Tab-separated table of C-alpha atoms in Angstrom:
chain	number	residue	atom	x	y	z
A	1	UNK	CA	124.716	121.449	205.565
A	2	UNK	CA	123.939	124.181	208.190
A	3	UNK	CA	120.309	124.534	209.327
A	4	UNK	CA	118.633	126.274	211.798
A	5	UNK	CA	116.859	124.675	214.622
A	6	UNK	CA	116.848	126.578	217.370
A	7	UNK	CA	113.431	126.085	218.009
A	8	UNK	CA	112.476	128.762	215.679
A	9	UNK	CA	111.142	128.283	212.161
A	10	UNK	CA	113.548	128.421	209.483
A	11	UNK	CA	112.325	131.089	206.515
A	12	UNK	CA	112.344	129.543	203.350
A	13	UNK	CA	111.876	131.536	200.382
A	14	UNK	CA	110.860	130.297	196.785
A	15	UNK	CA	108.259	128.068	198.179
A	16	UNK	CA	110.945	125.022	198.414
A	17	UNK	CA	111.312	123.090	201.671
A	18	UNK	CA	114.077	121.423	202.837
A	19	UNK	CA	113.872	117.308	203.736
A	20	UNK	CA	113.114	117.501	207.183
A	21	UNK	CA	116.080	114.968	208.919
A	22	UNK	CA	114.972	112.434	210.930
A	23	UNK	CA	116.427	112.587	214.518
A	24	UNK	CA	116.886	110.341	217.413
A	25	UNK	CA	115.415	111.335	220.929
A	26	UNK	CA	117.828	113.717	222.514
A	27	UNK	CA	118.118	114.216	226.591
A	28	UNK	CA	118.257	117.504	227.739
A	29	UNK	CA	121.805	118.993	227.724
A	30	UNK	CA	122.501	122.033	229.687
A	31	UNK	CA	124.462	124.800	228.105
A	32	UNK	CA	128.181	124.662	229.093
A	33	UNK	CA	127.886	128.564	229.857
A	34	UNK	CA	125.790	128.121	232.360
A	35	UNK	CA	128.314	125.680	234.185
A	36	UNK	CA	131.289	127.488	233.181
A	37	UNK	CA	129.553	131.424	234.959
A	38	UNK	CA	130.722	130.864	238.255
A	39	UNK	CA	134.280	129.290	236.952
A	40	UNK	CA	134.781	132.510	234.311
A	41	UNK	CA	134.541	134.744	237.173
A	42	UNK	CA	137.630	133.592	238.868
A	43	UNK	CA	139.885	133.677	235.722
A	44	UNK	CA	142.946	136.537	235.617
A	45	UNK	CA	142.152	139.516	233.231
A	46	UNK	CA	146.035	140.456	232.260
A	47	UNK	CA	147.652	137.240	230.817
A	48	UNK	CA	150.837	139.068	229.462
A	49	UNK	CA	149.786	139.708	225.968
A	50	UNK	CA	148.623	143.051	224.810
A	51	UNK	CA	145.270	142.988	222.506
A	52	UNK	CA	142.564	145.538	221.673
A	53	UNK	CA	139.716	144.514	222.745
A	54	UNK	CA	138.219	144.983	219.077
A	55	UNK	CA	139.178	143.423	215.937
A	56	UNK	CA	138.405	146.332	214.071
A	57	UNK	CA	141.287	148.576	216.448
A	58	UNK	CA	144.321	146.731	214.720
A	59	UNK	CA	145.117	145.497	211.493
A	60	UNK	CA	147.259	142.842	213.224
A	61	UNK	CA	144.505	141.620	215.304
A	62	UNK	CA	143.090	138.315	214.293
A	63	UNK	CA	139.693	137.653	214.082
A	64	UNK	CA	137.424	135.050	213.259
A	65	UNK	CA	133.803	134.754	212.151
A	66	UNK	CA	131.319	132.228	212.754
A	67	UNK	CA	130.916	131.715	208.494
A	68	UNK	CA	135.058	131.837	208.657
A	69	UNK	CA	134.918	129.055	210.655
A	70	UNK	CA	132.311	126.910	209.111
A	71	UNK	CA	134.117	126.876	205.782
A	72	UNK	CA	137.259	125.960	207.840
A	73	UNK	CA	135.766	122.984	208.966
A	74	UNK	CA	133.489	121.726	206.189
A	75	UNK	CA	136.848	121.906	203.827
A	76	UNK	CA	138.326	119.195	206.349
A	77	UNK	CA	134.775	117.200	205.091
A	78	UNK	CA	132.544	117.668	207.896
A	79	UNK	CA	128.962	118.069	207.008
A	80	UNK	CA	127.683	119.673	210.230
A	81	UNK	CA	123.838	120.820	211.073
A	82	UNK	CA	122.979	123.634	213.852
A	83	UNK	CA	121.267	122.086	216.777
A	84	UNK	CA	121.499	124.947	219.204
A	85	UNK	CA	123.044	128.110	220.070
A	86	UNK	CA	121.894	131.805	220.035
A	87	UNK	CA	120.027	133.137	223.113
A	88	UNK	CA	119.653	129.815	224.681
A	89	UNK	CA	122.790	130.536	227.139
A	90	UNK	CA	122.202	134.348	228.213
A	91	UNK	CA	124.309	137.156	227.658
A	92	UNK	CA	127.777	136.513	228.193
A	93	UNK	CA	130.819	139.919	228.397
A	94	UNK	CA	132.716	139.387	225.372
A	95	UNK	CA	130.929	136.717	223.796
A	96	UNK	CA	129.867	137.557	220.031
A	97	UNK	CA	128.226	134.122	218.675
A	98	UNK	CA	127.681	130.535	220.564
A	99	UNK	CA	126.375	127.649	218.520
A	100	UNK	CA	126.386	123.811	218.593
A	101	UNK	CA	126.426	121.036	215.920
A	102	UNK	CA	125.767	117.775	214.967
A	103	UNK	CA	128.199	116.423	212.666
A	104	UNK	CA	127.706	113.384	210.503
A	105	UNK	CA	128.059	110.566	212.915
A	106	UNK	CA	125.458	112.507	215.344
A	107	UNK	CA	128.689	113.369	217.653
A	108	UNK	CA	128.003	117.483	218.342
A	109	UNK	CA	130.728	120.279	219.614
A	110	UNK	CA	130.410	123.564	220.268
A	111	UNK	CA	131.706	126.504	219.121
A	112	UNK	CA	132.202	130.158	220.607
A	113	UNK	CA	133.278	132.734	218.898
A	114	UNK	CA	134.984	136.007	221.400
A	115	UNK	CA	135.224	139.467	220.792
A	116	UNK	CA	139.046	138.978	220.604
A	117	UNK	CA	141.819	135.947	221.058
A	118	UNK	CA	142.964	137.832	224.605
A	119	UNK	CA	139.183	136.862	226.233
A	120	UNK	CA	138.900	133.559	224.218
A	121	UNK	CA	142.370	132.908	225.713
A	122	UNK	CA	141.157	134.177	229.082
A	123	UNK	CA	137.475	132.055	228.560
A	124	UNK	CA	139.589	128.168	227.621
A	125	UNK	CA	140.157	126.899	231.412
A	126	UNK	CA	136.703	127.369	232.360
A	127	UNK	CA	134.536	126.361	229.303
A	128	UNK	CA	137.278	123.392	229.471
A	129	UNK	CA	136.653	122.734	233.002
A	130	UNK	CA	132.857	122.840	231.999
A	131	UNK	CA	132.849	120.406	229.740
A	132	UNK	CA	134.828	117.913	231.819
A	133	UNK	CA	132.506	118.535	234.102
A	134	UNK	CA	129.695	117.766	231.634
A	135	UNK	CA	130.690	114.995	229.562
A	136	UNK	CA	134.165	113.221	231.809
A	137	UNK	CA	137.414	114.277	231.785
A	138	UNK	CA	137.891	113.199	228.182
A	139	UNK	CA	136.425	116.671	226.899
A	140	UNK	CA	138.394	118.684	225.257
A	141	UNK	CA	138.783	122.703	224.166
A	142	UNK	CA	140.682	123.920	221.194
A	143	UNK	CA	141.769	127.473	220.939
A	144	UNK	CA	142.223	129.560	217.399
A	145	UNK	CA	142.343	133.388	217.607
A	146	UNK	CA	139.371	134.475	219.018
A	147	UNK	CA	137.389	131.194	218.506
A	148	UNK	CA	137.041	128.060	220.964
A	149	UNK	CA	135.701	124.250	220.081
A	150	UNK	CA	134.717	122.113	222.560
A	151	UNK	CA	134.679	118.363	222.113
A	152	UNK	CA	133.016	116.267	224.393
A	153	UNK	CA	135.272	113.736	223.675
A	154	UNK	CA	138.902	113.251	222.600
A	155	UNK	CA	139.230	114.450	218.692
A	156	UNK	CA	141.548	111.281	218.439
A	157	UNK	CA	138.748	108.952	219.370
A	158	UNK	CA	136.096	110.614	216.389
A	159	UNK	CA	137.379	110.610	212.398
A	160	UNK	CA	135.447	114.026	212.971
A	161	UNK	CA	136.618	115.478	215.507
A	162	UNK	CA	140.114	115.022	214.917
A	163	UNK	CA	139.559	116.596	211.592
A	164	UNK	CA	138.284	119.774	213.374
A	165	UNK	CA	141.093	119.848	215.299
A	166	UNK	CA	143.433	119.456	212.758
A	167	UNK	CA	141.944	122.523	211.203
A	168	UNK	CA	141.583	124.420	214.608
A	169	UNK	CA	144.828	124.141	214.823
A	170	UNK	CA	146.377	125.347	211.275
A	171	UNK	CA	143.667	128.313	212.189
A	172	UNK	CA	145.742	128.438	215.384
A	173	UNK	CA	149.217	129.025	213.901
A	174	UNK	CA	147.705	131.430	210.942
A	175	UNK	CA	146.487	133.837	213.373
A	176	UNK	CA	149.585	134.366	214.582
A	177	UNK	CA	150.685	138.053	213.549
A	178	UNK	CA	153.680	137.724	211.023
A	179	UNK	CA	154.171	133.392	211.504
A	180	UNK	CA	154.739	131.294	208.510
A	181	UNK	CA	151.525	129.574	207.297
A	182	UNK	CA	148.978	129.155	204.581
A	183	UNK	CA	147.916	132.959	202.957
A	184	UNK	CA	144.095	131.220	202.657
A	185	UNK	CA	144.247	131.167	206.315
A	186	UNK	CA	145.776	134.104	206.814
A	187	UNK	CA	143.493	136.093	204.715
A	188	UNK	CA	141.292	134.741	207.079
A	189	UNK	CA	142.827	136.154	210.052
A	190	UNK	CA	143.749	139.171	208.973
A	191	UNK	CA	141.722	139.916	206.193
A	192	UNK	CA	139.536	142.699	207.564
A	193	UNK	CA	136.015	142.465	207.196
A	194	UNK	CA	134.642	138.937	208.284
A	195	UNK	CA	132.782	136.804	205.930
A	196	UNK	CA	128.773	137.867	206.254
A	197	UNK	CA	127.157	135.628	208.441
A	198	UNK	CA	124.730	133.186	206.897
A	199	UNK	CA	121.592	134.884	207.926
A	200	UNK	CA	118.355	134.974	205.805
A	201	UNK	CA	118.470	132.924	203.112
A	202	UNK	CA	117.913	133.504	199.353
A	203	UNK	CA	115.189	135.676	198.363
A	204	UNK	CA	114.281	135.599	194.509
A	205	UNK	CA	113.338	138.995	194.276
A	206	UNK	CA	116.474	140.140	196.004
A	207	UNK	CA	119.104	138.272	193.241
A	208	UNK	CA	119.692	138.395	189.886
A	209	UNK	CA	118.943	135.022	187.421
A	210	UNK	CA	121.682	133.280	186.100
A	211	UNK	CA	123.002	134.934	183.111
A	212	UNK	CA	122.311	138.464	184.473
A	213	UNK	CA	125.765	140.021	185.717
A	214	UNK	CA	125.997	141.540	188.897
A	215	UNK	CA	128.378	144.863	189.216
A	216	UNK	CA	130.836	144.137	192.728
A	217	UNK	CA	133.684	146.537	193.505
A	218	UNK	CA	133.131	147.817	189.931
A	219	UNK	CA	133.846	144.578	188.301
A	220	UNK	CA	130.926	142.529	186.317
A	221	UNK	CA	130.380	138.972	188.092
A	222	UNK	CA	128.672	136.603	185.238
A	223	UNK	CA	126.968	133.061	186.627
A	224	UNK	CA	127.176	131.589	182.864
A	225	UNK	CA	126.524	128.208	184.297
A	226	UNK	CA	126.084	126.123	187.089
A	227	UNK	CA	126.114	122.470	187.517
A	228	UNK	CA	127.175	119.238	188.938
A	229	UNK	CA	130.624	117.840	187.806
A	230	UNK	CA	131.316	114.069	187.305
A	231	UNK	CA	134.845	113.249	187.988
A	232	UNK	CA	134.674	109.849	186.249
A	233	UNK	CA	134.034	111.065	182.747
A	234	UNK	CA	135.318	113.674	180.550
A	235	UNK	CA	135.543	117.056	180.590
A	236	UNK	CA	134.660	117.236	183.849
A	237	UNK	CA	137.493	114.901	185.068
A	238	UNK	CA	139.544	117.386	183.029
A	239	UNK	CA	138.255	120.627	185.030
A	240	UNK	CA	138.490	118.896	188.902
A	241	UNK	CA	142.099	117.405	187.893
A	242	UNK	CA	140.725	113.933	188.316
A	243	UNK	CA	140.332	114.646	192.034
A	244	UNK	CA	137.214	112.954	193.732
A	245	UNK	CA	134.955	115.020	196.261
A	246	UNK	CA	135.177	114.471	199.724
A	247	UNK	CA	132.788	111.468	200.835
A	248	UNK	CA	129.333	112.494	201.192
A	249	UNK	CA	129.467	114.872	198.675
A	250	UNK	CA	129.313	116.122	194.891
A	251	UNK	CA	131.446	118.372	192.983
A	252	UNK	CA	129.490	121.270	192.051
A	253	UNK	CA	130.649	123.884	189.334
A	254	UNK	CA	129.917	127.693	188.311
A	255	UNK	CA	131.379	128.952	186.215
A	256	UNK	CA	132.049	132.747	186.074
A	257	UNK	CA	133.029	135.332	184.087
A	258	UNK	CA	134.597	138.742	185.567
A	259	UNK	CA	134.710	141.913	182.985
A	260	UNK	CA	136.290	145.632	183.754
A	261	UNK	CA	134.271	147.092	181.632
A	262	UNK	CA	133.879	151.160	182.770
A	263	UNK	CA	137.032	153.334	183.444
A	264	UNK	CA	140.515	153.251	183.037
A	265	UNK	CA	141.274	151.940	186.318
A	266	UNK	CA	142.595	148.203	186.678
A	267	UNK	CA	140.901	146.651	189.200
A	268	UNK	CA	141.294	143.037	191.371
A	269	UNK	CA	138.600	141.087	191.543
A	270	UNK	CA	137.861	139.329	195.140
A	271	UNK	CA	138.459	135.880	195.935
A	272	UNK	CA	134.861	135.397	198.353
A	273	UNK	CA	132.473	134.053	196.882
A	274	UNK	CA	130.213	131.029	198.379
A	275	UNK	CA	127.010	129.217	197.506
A	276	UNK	CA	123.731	130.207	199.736
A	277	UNK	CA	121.001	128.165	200.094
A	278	UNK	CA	117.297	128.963	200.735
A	279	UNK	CA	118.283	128.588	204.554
A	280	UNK	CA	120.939	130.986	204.043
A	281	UNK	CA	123.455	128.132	204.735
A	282	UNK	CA	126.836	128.700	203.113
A	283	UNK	CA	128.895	127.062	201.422
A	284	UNK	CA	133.164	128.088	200.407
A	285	UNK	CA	134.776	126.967	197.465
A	286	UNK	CA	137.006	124.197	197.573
A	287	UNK	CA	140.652	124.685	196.469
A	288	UNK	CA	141.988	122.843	192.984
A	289	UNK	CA	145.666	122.055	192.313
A	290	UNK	CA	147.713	125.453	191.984
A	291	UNK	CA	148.248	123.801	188.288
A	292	UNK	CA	144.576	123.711	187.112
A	293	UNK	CA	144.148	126.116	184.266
A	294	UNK	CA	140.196	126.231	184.437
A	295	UNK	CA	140.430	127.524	188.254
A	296	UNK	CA	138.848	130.840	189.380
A	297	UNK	CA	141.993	132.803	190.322
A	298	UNK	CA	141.458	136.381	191.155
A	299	UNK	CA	144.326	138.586	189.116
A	300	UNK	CA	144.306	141.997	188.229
A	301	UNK	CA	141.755	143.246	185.479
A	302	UNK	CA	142.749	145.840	182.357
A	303	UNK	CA	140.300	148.037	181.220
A	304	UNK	CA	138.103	146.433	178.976
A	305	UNK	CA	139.155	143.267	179.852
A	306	UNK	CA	137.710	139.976	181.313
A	307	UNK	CA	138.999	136.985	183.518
A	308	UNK	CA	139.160	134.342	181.928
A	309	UNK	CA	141.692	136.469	179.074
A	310	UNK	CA	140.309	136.130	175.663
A	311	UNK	CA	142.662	133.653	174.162
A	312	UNK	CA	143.500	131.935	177.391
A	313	UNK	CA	143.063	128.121	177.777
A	314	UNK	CA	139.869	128.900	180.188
A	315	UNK	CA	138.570	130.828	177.662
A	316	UNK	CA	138.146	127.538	175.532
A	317	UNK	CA	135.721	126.474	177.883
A	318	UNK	CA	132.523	128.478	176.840
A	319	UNK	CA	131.248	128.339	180.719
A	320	UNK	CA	134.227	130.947	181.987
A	321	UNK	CA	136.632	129.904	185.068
A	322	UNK	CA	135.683	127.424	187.418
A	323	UNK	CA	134.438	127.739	190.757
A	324	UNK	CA	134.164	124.537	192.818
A	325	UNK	CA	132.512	123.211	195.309
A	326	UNK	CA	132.100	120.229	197.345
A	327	UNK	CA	128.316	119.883	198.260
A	328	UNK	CA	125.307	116.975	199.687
A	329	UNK	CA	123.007	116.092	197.098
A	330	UNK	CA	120.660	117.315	199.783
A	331	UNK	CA	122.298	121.082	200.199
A	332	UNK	CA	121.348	121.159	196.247
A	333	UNK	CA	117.196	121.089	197.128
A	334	UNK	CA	117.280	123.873	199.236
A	335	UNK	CA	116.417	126.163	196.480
A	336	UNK	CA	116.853	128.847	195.726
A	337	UNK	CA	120.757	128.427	195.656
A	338	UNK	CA	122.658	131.508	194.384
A	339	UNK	CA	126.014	132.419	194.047
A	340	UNK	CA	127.484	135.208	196.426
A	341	UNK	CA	130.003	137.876	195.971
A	342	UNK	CA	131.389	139.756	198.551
A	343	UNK	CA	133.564	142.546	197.693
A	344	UNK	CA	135.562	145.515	199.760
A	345	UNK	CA	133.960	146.865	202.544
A	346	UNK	CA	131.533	143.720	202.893
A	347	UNK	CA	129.660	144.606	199.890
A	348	UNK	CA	127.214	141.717	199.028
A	349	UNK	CA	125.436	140.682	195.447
A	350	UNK	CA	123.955	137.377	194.796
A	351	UNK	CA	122.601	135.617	191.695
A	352	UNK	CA	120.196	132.733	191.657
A	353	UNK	CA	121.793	129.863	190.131
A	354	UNK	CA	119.334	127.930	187.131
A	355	UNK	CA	119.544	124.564	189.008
């Protein structure tokens, strides 16, 4: 899970504190910007490839967000915690987020996040030359878009690593305007509106209870339930297709009900939705096989109609479709946990779940 320690006290609301992790003495590490300044200065502005300077200037122009990312990476099962970031490397031209992570085997990278793929192109030789610098010449930078992660080691020589970069670079080819690769990923490129940043975290008397719909997009979201699955017995073996969860981790269900029930317009409902912890840590739903009848899968809504369709094999199970999620055991005490639903335009509703 994602926490905040940038020596700055996380907010916790609900009165529920997180297990503080114990963690081995650490030398002081100096912040590859810092290195990389006089290196960054040197670097060619014009590298043959036209892009605005925005991602909001061009539909075609791929962008990534720090949350974007993060779910990237923690589908390829890495459990990562923030150790750093922020202010702590001074303003840099272009730069929108810096952070750095520990990942499960206490190995940390670093990731920076550009105000478009032409300066994040423009920024790889020197925060590369910076970390070889820093940590030997086995350091390595991987570039997606407008997002960079540096490794201070090979990715080949850490299960973890190389799983980053495996994902870095499907991220790499999606972001390419009009190549061939996963929509998910695409969507992600070239979806418009970034995925809200984790931020504060959840606030009871800012979300609705379970069992209280929400109104998104004008759609009604319903939490009916929410709960952890077991793969080795059924139902629940039933609703994950007998898959397990990565290792580390729990599958965790909630299961949702979408109605359209004002108007006579049909409407879509939308396909982001995460879990949010009291830390404001997120957390994306992990896909199911494109066969799995109990799946959340967004399709378009009649008037007074609901997803699941009355009648409908998902509509046998009283809970509504499924949402899944792969999750610690340890993500699940950082209550509250609600359910998030972002809709067009970045509008954001979340409902506690009864946990």
């Amino acid at each position: 899970m994602i926490r905040r320690r940038s020596g700055r006290r996380s907010r916790v609301h609900g009165g529920t504190s997180a297990r503080k992790r114990r963690r081995r003495p650490r030398s002081a590490r100096l912040p590859l910007a810092i290195v990389a300044l006089a290196a960054a200065a040197t670097l060619a502005v014009g590298c043959g490839e036209e892009e605005s300077s925005s991602p909001a200037n061009d539909e075609q122009q791929p962008y990534l967000s720090v949350a974007e990312l993060q779910s990237v990476l923690e589908r390829e099962g890495l459990a990562l915690v923030r150790t750093g970031g922020g202010d702590d490397i001074g303003e840099r031209e272009g730069l929108v987020q810096f952070v750095r992570y520990e990942d499960q085997s206490d190995r940390e990278l670093e990731l920076w996040v550009w105000r478009s793929p032409r300066i994040a192109r423009q920024r790889l030789p020197a925060l590369l030359a910076a970390a070889q610098e820093q940590h030997g010449e086995n350091a390595t930078a991987i570039r997606a878009a407008n997002a960079i992660v540096v490794f201070p080691a090979r990715p080949s020589s850490v299960d973890a690593y190389r799983a980053a970069a495996r994902a870095m670079s499907r991220l790499g080819a999606a972001c390419i305007p009009g190549g061939d690769a996963e929509e998910r990923l695409r969507r992600l490129c070239f979806g418009g509106d970034p995925v809200p940043p984790a931020g504060e975290g959840v606030a009871r008397d800012e979300a609705e209870e379970e069992g209280d719909p929400i109104a998104v997009g004008g759609l009604h979201y319903d939490a009916l339930l929410a709960r952890i699955l077991n793969p080795n017995i059924s139902p629940d073996s039933e609703l994950v297709s007998g898959r397990r969860p990565p290792e580390g981790k729990i599958w965790f269900g909630v299961f949702v009900r979408v109605c359209n029930e004002h108007g006579e317009t049909t409407r879509t409902p939308t396909g982001r939705l995460a879990l949010v912890d009291a830390f404001g840590a997120r957390r994306a739903p992990h896909e199911l096989p494109e066969n799995n009848v109990f799946d959340y899968e967004p399709r378009p809504i009649e008037p007074e109609d609901c997803l699941p369709r009355e009648g409908s094999v998902t509509a046998q199970v009283p809970e509504g479709a499924l949402v899944l999620f792969a999750v610690s055991r340890d993500y699940l005490t950082n209550r509250p946990i609600a359910l998030e639903v972002v809709g067009e335009g970045g509008q954001r509703r979340r409902v506690v779940l009864d946990i």
